[in-house]
Amino acid sequence: MAEMKKQTVAWGNWYEICCRYLFPAILFLYPLRHIHLGLDLWDTGYNYSNFQYMGMEHMDPMWLFSTYLANAVGFLLSKLPFAGSLLGMNFYTGLMVSGLALLGYYFCSKVLEIPRPIVFLGELVAISLCWCPTALLYNYLTYILFFAGTALLYLGLAREQKKYLILAGVALGTNVFVRFSNLPEAALILAVWAYGWICRSKVKKVLAQTGWCIGGYAAVVGVWLGWISLRYGFGEYVSGILRLFGMTETATDYKPTSMLTGMLLPYLQNLYWVKWLVVLVIAGVFGFMVLPGRFTRMKKIGFAGLTLSAVGWLYYRGFCSLIFSDYNAMLRPGILFLMLCLVVCGLLILGRKTAKETKLAAGLVVLVILLTSLGSNNGVFPSLNNLFIAAPFTLWQIYLFCRSKAEYGLPGLKKVKLIFYPAKAMAVSFLLVFLFQSIGFGTGFVFVEAAGAKNIDTKVENNDILEGIWMSADRAEWMTQISAYVSEQGLKGKEMIPYGELPALTYYLQMPPAFNSWSDLRSYGVEAMEEDLEELRSEIAEGKEKPVVIVENTYMVWENSGRAGLVEMGLPEHKVTQVETDVKWELLKSFMEEYSYRQTFGNEKFTVFE
């Protein structure tokens, strides 16, 4: 007996050590696993360029003001020690994900009282599904403040403390200045009314709670508007935001209808897989009901085998991929998990015996999943990137369901019981697939131009910004060659106009953009580019040195070989059409002809004009 007690105490000590120290340490370090891998010519360097060159001189005002706080925080990070490189900035921005995971770990375990091992597993999954580069602070700061607003709203309602409700409003109001399209997140305040209905609260009390939230929201919006007005002028801010509303003329995927369709369509498409799994569960339930009770063990073994066969069928039919450097490794399992989250939370909300605090948490999870994707043109991908509350909560509820021995009677047929072993077996099987695919994706995927990096085995040795970064051999060759040219010609620090899908060069080559790092982006309209080029002409007339122009070779192939050349490159049809009909490229060519630009450098990827 003494020996058994000693073993129990020893295990208890190890359990506490894991929960208190090991799990938080892993959640802190895991988001930093890829900071030295991959060279992304799109979003990563583009955002770091905006941080380094923040301001009206080098940035498009629309993006300066629509993502103001993200740029401001990024600017501050760029001034920290060792931040003068891609590796250093990846480290600092990676800490945002570490912070999110730790916030989730402590909130879910201490406030929602979910067992810490389950929370740890949920946060590990949430980190693994963070496909978005950490350089996109307008996403990760959004998730942090959205998390804060959700947690504070829960505390304010569950504990009936107005200070938390005010702070929840402050967090949600601040989030509008991280990314203007976060406006729909204000709908989270609807949880006040939903919880009031659950608790049968008086209307006066609900109105007061709503008022505290809205008061905090309005107050902080006023503060940030005041600061921006003093810093840049209120008119400049309004002008930049109005341009944001006008960009849907060229970037149609930002229209509200397109964003809503993009969010709902993946759920509808995934119903194909859901229906077969549901049919199998229903068949299993009726099989358990029909066959005699003495065959219970045989029925369980048989259905477990059938469930494993269903898992094999999912892999055989391409439900997910074992190539973990690709989105297909996690996309369908991830969407199915989101659907499972919504179903579980919906059942909890409707359940008569569900505790009111659990209903509140479930309702907030539903709002987080749905609202995270609003304001984005990436469909459900943002929701997959923001599971820091939803994943632990859903795993916990499924665990409770699987542990439960409850049976349910059919309405009007009290003698007929539904035995939920098949549903539990299917839930466990799917979660094992989901966890395996998520962790595999988390360890194998590195974002590079909206795809996964491959063949990461080479470094660039002549560029301080890229020191310590591993990439594919072809990318290393491109960057080595152009970095050598920029160094030899003394171009570092000179303004440049990048054109093509290479906005990151402004950061990697340390050449500030003349007016916009991503001039070919659809959300940057033709009229805006005309205005910027006209302003640049005026500055050149006053003695300013003309900027260097660096063009992606796709456009040079178009100029030299036309459509046939683009097709031979293997470009998809939409990309060929985009280059063919690019009015902004014609504007830039006219500008270069006007100022007698000539080609001074070229390699497989880039062409330089001076």
Coordinates of C-alpha atoms in Angstrom, one line a residue:
M1 CA 0.0 0.0 0.0
A2 CA 2.8 2.4 0.9
E3 CA 4.6 1.6 -2.4
M4 CA 1.4 2.3 -4.4
K5 CA 0.9 5.6 -2.5
K6 CA 4.5 6.6 -3.2
Q7 CA 4.0 5.9 -7.0
T8 CA 0.8 7.9 -7.0
V9 CA 2.6 10.9 -5.4
A10 CA 5.5 10.6 -7.9
W11 CA 3.0 10.6 -10.8
G12 CA 1.2 13.6 -9.3
N13 CA 4.5 15.5 -9.2
W14 CA 5.3 14.7 -12.8
Y15 CA 1.8 15.7 -13.8
E16 CA 2.1 19.1 -12.1
I17 CA 5.5 19.6 -13.6
C18 CA 4.2 18.9 -17.1
C19 CA 1.1 21.1 -16.7
R20 CA 2.9 24.0 -15.0
Y21 CA 6.2 24.1 -16.9
L22 CA 6.6 21.7 -19.8
F23 CA 3.3 22.4 -21.6
P24 CA 3.7 26.2 -21.5
A25 CA 7.3 25.9 -22.6
I26 CA 6.4 23.8 -25.6
L27 CA 3.6 26.3 -26.5
F28 CA 6.0 29.2 -26.3
L29 CA 8.7 27.6 -28.4
Y30 CA 6.6 25.6 -31.0
P31 CA 5.5 28.7 -33.0
L32 CA 9.2 29.5 -33.6
R33 CA 10.0 26.2 -35.3
H34 CA 10.1 27.6 -38.8
I35 CA 11.5 31.1 -38.4
H36 CA 14.7 30.2 -40.4
L37 CA 12.9 28.4 -43.2
G38 CA 11.6 29.6 -46.6
L39 CA 11.9 32.7 -48.7
D40 CA 8.5 34.3 -49.5
L41 CA 8.5 37.0 -52.1
W42 CA 5.0 38.1 -51.3
D43 CA 3.4 38.7 -47.9
T44 CA 6.3 38.3 -45.5
G45 CA 8.7 40.8 -47.0
Y46 CA 5.9 43.1 -48.0
N47 CA 4.7 43.4 -44.4
Y48 CA 8.2 43.9 -43.0
S49 CA 8.7 46.6 -45.7
N50 CA 5.6 48.4 -44.5
F51 CA 6.9 48.2 -40.9
Q52 CA 10.3 49.5 -41.7
Y53 CA 9.1 52.2 -44.1
M54 CA 5.9 53.1 -42.3
G55 CA 4.4 56.4 -43.2
M56 CA 2.8 58.4 -46.0
E57 CA 6.1 58.7 -48.0
H58 CA 6.5 55.0 -48.8
M59 CA 3.1 53.4 -48.2
D60 CA -0.2 53.4 -49.8
P61 CA -2.4 55.5 -47.5
M62 CA -5.2 53.0 -47.8
W63 CA -3.2 50.2 -46.2
L64 CA -1.4 52.5 -43.8
F65 CA -4.7 53.5 -42.2
S66 CA -6.7 50.4 -42.7
T67 CA -4.0 48.4 -40.8
Y68 CA -2.6 51.2 -38.8
L69 CA -1.9 49.5 -35.4
A70 CA -0.5 46.4 -37.1
N71 CA 2.0 48.7 -38.9
A72 CA 2.8 50.7 -35.8
V73 CA 3.5 47.6 -33.7
G74 CA 5.6 46.2 -36.5
F75 CA 7.5 49.4 -36.7
L76 CA 8.3 49.2 -33.0
L77 CA 9.4 45.6 -33.4
S78 CA 11.8 46.6 -36.2
K79 CA 13.6 48.8 -33.7
L80 CA 14.3 46.0 -31.2
P81 CA 17.8 44.3 -30.9
F82 CA 18.5 41.8 -33.7
A83 CA 15.4 42.9 -35.7
G84 CA 17.5 44.0 -38.6
S85 CA 17.1 40.7 -40.4
L86 CA 14.4 38.4 -41.7
L87 CA 15.3 35.9 -39.0
G88 CA 15.0 38.5 -36.2
M89 CA 11.7 39.8 -37.4
N90 CA 10.3 36.3 -37.8
F91 CA 11.3 35.6 -34.2
Y92 CA 9.6 38.7 -32.8
T93 CA 6.4 38.2 -34.9
G94 CA 6.4 34.5 -34.0
L95 CA 6.1 35.5 -30.4
M96 CA 2.6 36.7 -31.2
V97 CA 1.5 33.1 -31.8
S98 CA 3.3 32.1 -28.7
G99 CA 1.3 34.7 -26.7
L100 CA -1.9 33.5 -28.3
A101 CA -1.3 29.9 -27.3
L102 CA -0.4 30.8 -23.8
L103 CA -3.4 33.0 -23.4
G104 CA -5.5 30.1 -24.6
Y105 CA -3.8 27.7 -22.3
Y106 CA -4.3 29.7 -19.1
F107 CA -7.8 31.0 -19.9
C108 CA -9.2 27.6 -20.9
S109 CA -7.6 25.8 -18.0
K110 CA -8.1 28.4 -15.2
V111 CA -11.4 30.1 -16.2
L112 CA -13.2 27.4 -18.3
E113 CA -11.6 24.7 -16.1
I114 CA -10.8 22.4 -18.9
P115 CA -8.1 19.8 -17.9
R116 CA -4.7 21.1 -18.8
P117 CA -3.6 18.1 -21.0
I118 CA -6.6 18.6 -23.2
V119 CA -6.0 22.3 -23.4
F120 CA -2.4 21.7 -24.3
L121 CA -3.4 19.4 -27.1
G122 CA -6.0 21.9 -28.4
E123 CA -3.5 24.7 -28.4
L124 CA -0.9 22.5 -30.1
V125 CA -3.5 21.9 -32.9
A126 CA -4.3 25.6 -33.1
I127 CA -0.6 26.5 -33.5
S128 CA -0.2 23.8 -36.1
L129 CA -3.0 25.2 -38.2
C130 CA -1.6 28.7 -38.3
W131 CA -0.8 28.6 -42.0
C132 CA -0.6 32.4 -42.2
P133 CA 2.9 34.0 -42.0
T134 CA 3.5 35.7 -38.6
A135 CA 4.6 38.8 -40.5
L136 CA 0.9 39.5 -41.1
L137 CA 0.4 41.2 -37.8
Y138 CA -2.9 42.6 -39.0
N139 CA -4.1 39.0 -38.6
Y140 CA -2.3 37.9 -35.4
L141 CA -3.0 41.2 -33.5
T142 CA -6.6 40.8 -34.6
Y143 CA -6.7 37.3 -33.1
I144 CA -5.0 38.5 -29.9
L145 CA -7.5 41.3 -29.4
F146 CA -10.4 39.2 -30.5
F147 CA -9.4 36.6 -28.0
A148 CA -9.1 39.3 -25.3
G149 CA -12.5 40.6 -26.1
T150 CA -14.0 37.1 -26.0
A151 CA -12.4 36.2 -22.7
L152 CA -13.3 39.6 -21.1
L153 CA -16.8 39.3 -22.3
Y154 CA -17.1 35.8 -20.7
L155 CA -15.7 37.1 -17.4
G156 CA -17.9 40.1 -17.4
L157 CA -21.1 38.2 -18.0
A158 CA -20.3 35.0 -16.0
R159 CA -19.0 37.0 -13.0
E160 CA -21.2 40.1 -13.5
Q161 CA -18.4 42.6 -13.4
K162 CA -18.8 45.7 -15.5
K163 CA -15.0 46.4 -15.6
Y164 CA -14.6 43.3 -17.8
L165 CA -17.4 44.4 -20.1
I166 CA -15.8 47.8 -20.5
L167 CA -12.4 46.2 -21.3
A168 CA -14.1 43.8 -23.8
G169 CA -15.4 46.9 -25.6
V170 CA -12.0 48.5 -25.5
A171 CA -10.4 45.3 -27.0
L172 CA -13.0 45.1 -29.8
G173 CA -12.8 48.9 -30.5
T174 CA -9.0 48.8 -30.7
N175 CA -9.2 45.9 -33.2
V176 CA -10.8 48.2 -35.8
F177 CA -7.5 50.1 -36.0
V178 CA -5.5 46.9 -36.3
R179 CA -7.6 46.0 -39.4
F180 CA -10.6 48.1 -40.5
S181 CA -12.4 45.1 -41.7
N182 CA -12.6 43.9 -38.1
L183 CA -15.8 46.0 -37.7
P184 CA -18.1 43.0 -37.8
E185 CA -16.4 41.7 -34.6
A186 CA -18.6 44.2 -32.7
A187 CA -21.3 41.6 -33.2
L188 CA -19.6 39.7 -30.4
I189 CA -21.5 42.1 -28.1
L190 CA -24.7 40.2 -29.1
A191 CA -23.5 37.6 -26.6
V192 CA -24.7 40.0 -23.9
W193 CA -28.3 39.7 -25.1
A194 CA -28.0 35.9 -25.7
Y195 CA -26.8 35.4 -22.2
G196 CA -29.5 37.7 -20.8
W197 CA -32.1 35.4 -22.5
I198 CA -30.4 32.3 -21.1
C199 CA -30.4 33.7 -17.6
R200 CA -33.8 35.3 -17.9
S201 CA -32.3 38.6 -16.9
K202 CA -34.3 41.8 -16.8
V203 CA -34.1 44.0 -19.9
K204 CA -32.7 46.9 -17.8
K205 CA -29.8 44.8 -16.7
V206 CA -29.0 43.6 -20.2
L207 CA -29.2 47.2 -21.5
A208 CA -26.8 48.3 -18.8
Q209 CA -24.3 45.5 -19.7
T210 CA -24.6 46.4 -23.4
G211 CA -24.0 50.0 -22.6
W212 CA -20.7 49.3 -20.7
C213 CA -19.4 47.3 -23.7
I214 CA -20.4 50.0 -26.2
G215 CA -19.0 52.7 -24.0
G216 CA -15.6 51.0 -23.9
Y217 CA -15.8 50.5 -27.6
A218 CA -16.7 54.1 -28.4
A219 CA -14.2 55.6 -26.0
V220 CA -11.2 53.8 -27.4
V221 CA -12.3 54.5 -31.0
G222 CA -12.3 58.1 -30.1
V223 CA -8.9 57.9 -28.6
W224 CA -7.3 56.3 -31.6
L225 CA -9.1 58.6 -34.1
G226 CA -7.8 61.5 -32.1
W227 CA -4.2 60.2 -32.2
I228 CA -4.3 59.5 -35.9
S229 CA -5.8 62.9 -36.6
L230 CA -3.0 64.6 -34.7
R231 CA -0.4 62.5 -36.4
Y232 CA -1.5 62.5 -40.0
G233 CA -4.7 64.6 -40.2
F234 CA -8.3 63.4 -40.0
G235 CA -8.9 64.1 -43.7
E236 CA -6.0 61.8 -44.7
Y237 CA -7.5 59.0 -42.6
V238 CA -11.0 59.4 -44.1
S239 CA -9.5 59.5 -47.6
G240 CA -7.5 56.3 -47.0
I241 CA -10.5 54.5 -45.6
L242 CA -12.8 55.6 -48.4
R243 CA -10.4 54.2 -50.9
L244 CA -10.7 50.9 -49.1
F245 CA -14.4 50.8 -49.9
G246 CA -13.7 51.6 -53.5
M247 CA -11.2 48.8 -54.0
T248 CA -13.9 46.2 -54.6
E249 CA -14.2 47.5 -58.2
T250 CA -11.0 45.8 -59.0
A251 CA -10.6 43.3 -56.2
T252 CA -14.1 41.7 -56.5
D253 CA -13.2 39.0 -53.9
Y254 CA -13.4 41.7 -51.2
K255 CA -17.1 42.4 -52.0
P256 CA -19.4 41.4 -49.0
T257 CA -21.2 38.9 -51.1
S258 CA -18.0 37.3 -52.4
M259 CA -16.6 37.1 -48.9
L260 CA -19.8 35.5 -47.5
T261 CA -19.9 33.0 -50.4
G262 CA -16.3 32.1 -49.9
M263 CA -16.9 31.5 -46.2
L264 CA -20.1 29.3 -46.7
L265 CA -19.1 27.3 -49.8
P266 CA -16.4 25.2 -48.1
Y267 CA -18.9 24.0 -45.5
L268 CA -21.4 23.1 -48.2
Q269 CA -18.7 21.2 -50.2
N270 CA -17.6 19.3 -47.1
L271 CA -21.1 17.9 -46.6
Y272 CA -20.2 15.3 -49.2
W273 CA -17.9 13.7 -46.6
V274 CA -20.2 14.4 -43.7
K275 CA -23.1 12.5 -45.2
W276 CA -21.2 9.2 -45.5
L277 CA -19.9 9.4 -41.9
V278 CA -23.4 10.2 -40.6
V279 CA -25.0 7.4 -42.5
L280 CA -22.4 5.0 -41.1
V281 CA -23.1 6.2 -37.5
I282 CA -26.9 5.9 -38.0
A283 CA -26.4 2.4 -39.3
G284 CA -24.3 1.5 -36.3
V285 CA -26.8 3.0 -33.9
F286 CA -29.7 0.9 -35.3
G287 CA -27.4 -2.1 -35.5
F288 CA -26.8 -1.8 -31.8
M289 CA -30.5 -1.4 -31.2
V290 CA -31.6 -4.4 -33.3
L291 CA -29.0 -7.1 -32.4
P292 CA -29.4 -8.9 -29.0
G293 CA -27.7 -7.4 -26.0
R294 CA -25.5 -10.5 -25.5
F295 CA -23.6 -9.6 -28.6
T296 CA -22.6 -6.2 -27.3
R297 CA -18.8 -6.9 -27.3
M298 CA -19.0 -8.4 -30.8
K299 CA -21.0 -5.3 -32.0
K300 CA -18.4 -2.9 -30.5
I301 CA -15.5 -4.8 -32.1
G302 CA -17.3 -5.0 -35.4
F303 CA -18.2 -1.3 -35.5
A304 CA -14.6 -0.4 -34.5
G305 CA -13.4 -2.3 -37.5
L306 CA -15.9 -0.7 -39.7
T307 CA -14.8 2.8 -38.4
L308 CA -11.2 2.0 -39.2
S309 CA -12.3 1.0 -42.7
A310 CA -14.1 4.3 -43.0
V311 CA -10.8 6.1 -42.1
G312 CA -9.0 4.1 -44.8
W313 CA -11.7 5.0 -47.2
L314 CA -11.3 8.7 -46.4
Y315 CA -7.6 8.6 -47.2
Y316 CA -8.2 6.5 -50.3
R317 CA -10.8 9.0 -51.7
G318 CA -8.4 11.9 -51.1
F319 CA -10.1 13.4 -48.1
C320 CA -6.7 14.6 -47.0
S321 CA -3.1 14.3 -48.2
L322 CA 0.0 12.9 -46.5
I323 CA 2.1 15.6 -48.3
F324 CA 2.3 17.9 -45.3
S325 CA 3.8 20.8 -47.2
D326 CA 0.5 21.3 -48.9
Y327 CA -2.8 22.8 -47.7
N328 CA -4.7 19.6 -48.7
A329 CA -3.1 17.9 -45.7
M330 CA -5.3 19.8 -43.3
L331 CA -8.0 21.6 -45.3
R332 CA -10.9 19.1 -45.4
P333 CA -10.2 17.7 -41.9
G334 CA -9.9 21.3 -40.6
I335 CA -13.2 22.3 -42.2
L336 CA -14.9 19.2 -40.8
F337 CA -13.5 20.1 -37.4
L338 CA -15.0 23.6 -37.7
M339 CA -18.3 22.0 -38.5
L340 CA -18.0 19.7 -35.5
C341 CA -17.3 22.7 -33.3
L342 CA -20.4 24.5 -34.6
V343 CA -22.6 21.3 -34.1
V344 CA -21.2 20.6 -30.6
C345 CA -21.7 24.2 -29.5
G346 CA -25.2 24.3 -31.0
L347 CA -26.2 21.2 -29.1
L348 CA -24.8 22.7 -25.9
I349 CA -26.7 25.9 -26.4
L350 CA -30.0 24.1 -27.0
G351 CA -29.4 21.5 -24.2
R352 CA -31.8 21.9 -21.3
K353 CA -29.3 20.5 -18.7
T354 CA -26.3 22.6 -20.0
A355 CA -24.9 25.0 -17.4
K356 CA -25.5 28.6 -18.3
E357 CA -21.7 29.3 -18.3
T358 CA -21.1 26.4 -20.7
K359 CA -23.8 27.8 -23.0
L360 CA -22.1 31.2 -22.9
A361 CA -18.7 29.7 -23.7
A362 CA -20.3 27.7 -26.6
G363 CA -22.0 30.7 -28.0
L364 CA -18.8 32.7 -27.9
V365 CA -17.0 29.9 -29.7
V366 CA -19.6 29.9 -32.5
L367 CA -19.3 33.7 -32.8
V368 CA -15.5 33.5 -33.0
I369 CA -15.5 30.9 -35.7
L370 CA -18.0 32.8 -37.8
L371 CA -16.8 36.3 -37.3
T372 CA -13.1 35.6 -37.8
S373 CA -13.7 34.8 -41.5
L374 CA -15.8 37.9 -42.1
G375 CA -13.9 40.8 -43.6
S376 CA -11.4 38.5 -45.3
N377 CA -11.2 37.1 -48.9
N378 CA -9.7 33.8 -47.7
G379 CA -12.8 31.9 -47.0
V380 CA -12.6 29.7 -43.9
F381 CA -8.8 29.9 -43.7
P382 CA -8.9 32.7 -41.1
S383 CA -11.1 30.6 -38.8
L384 CA -8.7 27.6 -39.1
N385 CA -5.9 30.1 -38.1
N386 CA -7.8 31.1 -35.0
L387 CA -8.8 28.0 -33.0
F388 CA -7.1 29.0 -29.7
I389 CA -10.4 28.8 -27.8
A390 CA -12.5 26.7 -30.1
A391 CA -10.1 23.7 -30.3
P392 CA -9.6 23.1 -26.5
F393 CA -13.3 23.7 -25.8
T394 CA -14.5 21.3 -28.5
L395 CA -12.0 18.6 -27.6
W396 CA -13.1 18.8 -24.0
Q397 CA -16.8 18.5 -24.8
I398 CA -16.2 15.5 -27.1
Y399 CA -14.1 13.9 -24.3
L400 CA -17.1 14.4 -21.9
F401 CA -19.4 12.9 -24.5
C402 CA -17.2 9.9 -25.1
R403 CA -16.9 9.3 -21.3
S404 CA -20.6 9.6 -20.8
K405 CA -22.7 6.4 -20.3
A406 CA -26.0 8.2 -20.9
E407 CA -28.5 6.7 -23.3
Y408 CA -31.3 8.7 -24.9
G409 CA -34.9 7.6 -25.5
L410 CA -36.8 8.2 -28.8
P411 CA -39.7 10.7 -28.4
G412 CA -42.9 8.7 -27.8
L413 CA -41.0 5.4 -27.6
K414 CA -39.6 5.4 -24.1
K415 CA -38.7 1.8 -24.2
V416 CA -36.4 2.3 -27.3
K417 CA -33.0 3.6 -26.3
L418 CA -30.4 5.0 -28.6
I419 CA -26.9 3.7 -27.7
F420 CA -24.2 6.2 -28.8
Y421 CA -21.2 3.9 -29.0
P422 CA -21.1 4.3 -32.9
A423 CA -21.1 8.1 -32.6
K424 CA -18.4 8.0 -30.0
A425 CA -16.2 5.6 -32.1
M426 CA -16.6 7.8 -35.2
A427 CA -15.8 11.0 -33.2
V428 CA -12.6 9.4 -31.8
S429 CA -11.6 8.1 -35.2
F430 CA -12.1 11.4 -36.9
L431 CA -10.3 13.3 -34.1
L432 CA -7.3 10.9 -34.5
V433 CA -7.2 11.7 -38.2
F434 CA -7.6 15.4 -37.6
L435 CA -4.9 15.5 -34.9
F436 CA -2.4 13.5 -37.0
Q437 CA -3.0 15.7 -40.1
S438 CA -2.9 18.9 -38.1
I439 CA 0.4 18.1 -36.4
G440 CA 1.9 16.8 -39.6
F441 CA 0.8 20.1 -41.4
G442 CA 2.2 22.1 -38.5
T443 CA 5.6 20.5 -38.8
G444 CA 5.8 20.2 -42.6
F445 CA 4.2 23.4 -43.9
V446 CA 6.2 26.7 -44.5
F447 CA 4.3 29.5 -46.3
V448 CA 5.8 30.7 -49.5
E449 CA 3.7 32.6 -52.0
A450 CA 0.4 31.1 -50.8
A451 CA 1.8 27.6 -51.2
G452 CA 4.2 25.3 -49.2
A453 CA 7.9 25.6 -49.5
K454 CA 9.8 22.7 -50.9
N455 CA 13.5 21.7 -51.2
I456 CA 14.7 24.0 -48.5
D457 CA 18.4 23.3 -48.6
T458 CA 20.4 26.5 -49.5
K459 CA 21.3 29.8 -47.9
V460 CA 22.2 33.2 -49.3
E461 CA 25.6 34.3 -48.2
N462 CA 25.8 37.9 -49.5
N463 CA 22.7 39.5 -48.0
D464 CA 22.6 40.6 -44.3
I465 CA 18.8 40.6 -44.2
L466 CA 18.6 37.0 -45.4
E467 CA 21.4 35.7 -43.1
G468 CA 20.5 32.4 -41.6
I469 CA 17.5 31.7 -43.8
W470 CA 17.2 28.4 -45.7
M471 CA 15.4 28.3 -49.0
S472 CA 15.3 26.4 -52.3
A473 CA 18.4 26.5 -54.5
D474 CA 16.7 28.4 -57.3
R475 CA 15.5 31.2 -54.9
A476 CA 18.9 31.4 -53.3
E477 CA 20.5 31.8 -56.8
W478 CA 18.0 34.6 -57.7
M479 CA 18.7 36.5 -54.5
T480 CA 22.4 36.0 -54.5
Q481 CA 22.7 37.4 -58.0
I482 CA 20.5 40.5 -57.4
S483 CA 22.0 41.1 -54.0
A484 CA 25.5 41.2 -55.5
Y485 CA 24.3 43.6 -58.2
V486 CA 22.7 46.0 -55.6
S487 CA 25.8 45.9 -53.5
E488 CA 28.2 46.5 -56.4
Q489 CA 26.1 49.4 -57.8
G490 CA 25.5 51.0 -54.4
L491 CA 21.7 50.8 -54.8
K492 CA 21.0 50.0 -51.2
G493 CA 18.9 52.8 -49.7
K494 CA 17.7 54.1 -53.1
E495 CA 14.0 54.1 -53.8
M496 CA 12.5 51.5 -56.1
I497 CA 9.3 50.6 -57.9
P498 CA 8.8 46.9 -57.8
Y499 CA 6.3 45.4 -60.3
G500 CA 5.1 41.9 -60.4
E501 CA 4.7 39.4 -57.5
L502 CA 7.9 40.4 -55.8
P503 CA 7.0 43.1 -53.2
A504 CA 9.3 41.6 -50.6
L505 CA 12.3 42.9 -52.5
T506 CA 11.9 46.3 -51.0
Y507 CA 12.7 44.7 -47.6
Y508 CA 15.2 42.1 -48.7
L509 CA 17.3 44.6 -50.8
Q510 CA 16.7 47.5 -48.3
M511 CA 15.4 49.7 -51.1
P512 CA 12.4 51.7 -49.9
P513 CA 9.4 51.7 -52.2
A514 CA 8.8 55.0 -54.1
F515 CA 5.1 54.8 -53.3
N516 CA 3.9 51.2 -52.9
S517 CA 5.7 47.9 -52.4
W518 CA 3.0 45.9 -54.3
S519 CA 2.1 48.0 -57.3
D520 CA 0.4 45.1 -59.2
L521 CA -1.9 44.2 -56.3
R522 CA -5.5 44.3 -57.5
S523 CA -6.6 46.3 -54.5
Y524 CA -4.2 49.1 -55.5
G525 CA -6.3 50.7 -58.2
V526 CA -5.3 52.2 -61.6
E527 CA -6.3 55.7 -60.5
A528 CA -4.2 55.5 -57.3
M529 CA -1.2 54.5 -59.4
E530 CA -1.8 57.3 -61.8
E531 CA -1.9 59.8 -58.9
D532 CA 1.3 58.4 -57.4
L533 CA 3.2 58.4 -60.7
E534 CA 2.1 62.0 -61.3
E535 CA 3.3 63.0 -57.9
L536 CA 6.6 61.2 -58.6
R537 CA 7.0 63.2 -61.8
S538 CA 6.6 66.4 -59.9
E539 CA 9.3 65.3 -57.3
I540 CA 11.7 64.4 -60.1
A541 CA 11.1 67.8 -61.7
E542 CA 12.2 69.4 -58.4
G543 CA 15.4 67.4 -58.4
K544 CA 14.6 64.1 -56.8
E545 CA 16.5 61.1 -58.2
K546 CA 14.3 58.8 -60.2
P547 CA 13.7 55.4 -58.6
V548 CA 15.1 52.0 -59.7
V549 CA 12.4 49.8 -61.3
I550 CA 12.6 46.0 -60.7
V551 CA 10.2 43.9 -62.7
E552 CA 9.2 40.2 -62.4
N553 CA 10.3 38.4 -65.6
T554 CA 6.7 37.4 -66.3
Y555 CA 6.1 40.8 -67.7
M556 CA 9.4 40.7 -69.7
V557 CA 8.3 37.4 -71.3
W558 CA 5.0 39.1 -72.2
E559 CA 6.8 42.0 -73.9
N560 CA 9.2 39.7 -75.8
S561 CA 7.1 36.7 -76.7
G562 CA 3.4 37.6 -76.0
R563 CA 0.8 35.2 -74.9
A564 CA 2.7 32.2 -76.4
G565 CA 5.6 32.9 -74.1
L566 CA 3.4 33.1 -71.0
V567 CA 1.7 29.9 -71.9
E568 CA 5.0 28.2 -72.4
M569 CA 6.0 29.3 -68.9
G570 CA 3.2 27.2 -67.6
L571 CA 1.2 30.1 -66.1
P572 CA -2.4 29.3 -65.3
E573 CA -5.0 31.0 -67.6
H574 CA -6.1 33.6 -65.1
K575 CA -2.5 34.7 -64.6
V576 CA -2.0 35.0 -68.4
T577 CA -5.2 37.1 -68.7
Q578 CA -4.1 39.2 -65.8
V579 CA -0.8 40.1 -67.5
E580 CA -2.5 40.7 -70.9
T581 CA -5.0 43.1 -69.5
D582 CA -2.7 44.9 -66.9
V583 CA -3.3 48.6 -67.4
K584 CA -0.9 49.5 -64.6
W585 CA 1.9 47.8 -66.4
E586 CA 1.2 50.1 -69.4
L587 CA 1.3 53.1 -67.1
L588 CA 4.7 52.0 -65.7
K589 CA 6.1 51.3 -69.2
S590 CA 5.1 54.8 -70.3
F591 CA 6.8 56.3 -67.2
M592 CA 10.0 54.3 -68.0
E593 CA 9.9 55.5 -71.6
E594 CA 9.4 59.1 -70.6
Y595 CA 12.5 59.0 -68.3
S596 CA 14.7 56.9 -70.7
Y597 CA 15.1 53.8 -68.4
R598 CA 17.3 51.1 -69.7
Q599 CA 17.8 47.5 -68.5
T600 CA 20.9 47.1 -66.4
F601 CA 20.5 43.7 -64.9
G602 CA 18.5 40.5 -65.4
N603 CA 18.4 36.9 -64.2
E604 CA 15.9 34.1 -64.3
K605 CA 13.5 35.9 -62.0
F606 CA 14.1 39.7 -62.0
T607 CA 14.9 42.5 -64.4
V608 CA 16.3 45.8 -63.2
F609 CA 15.8 49.1 -65.0
E610 CA 17.6 52.4 -64.2

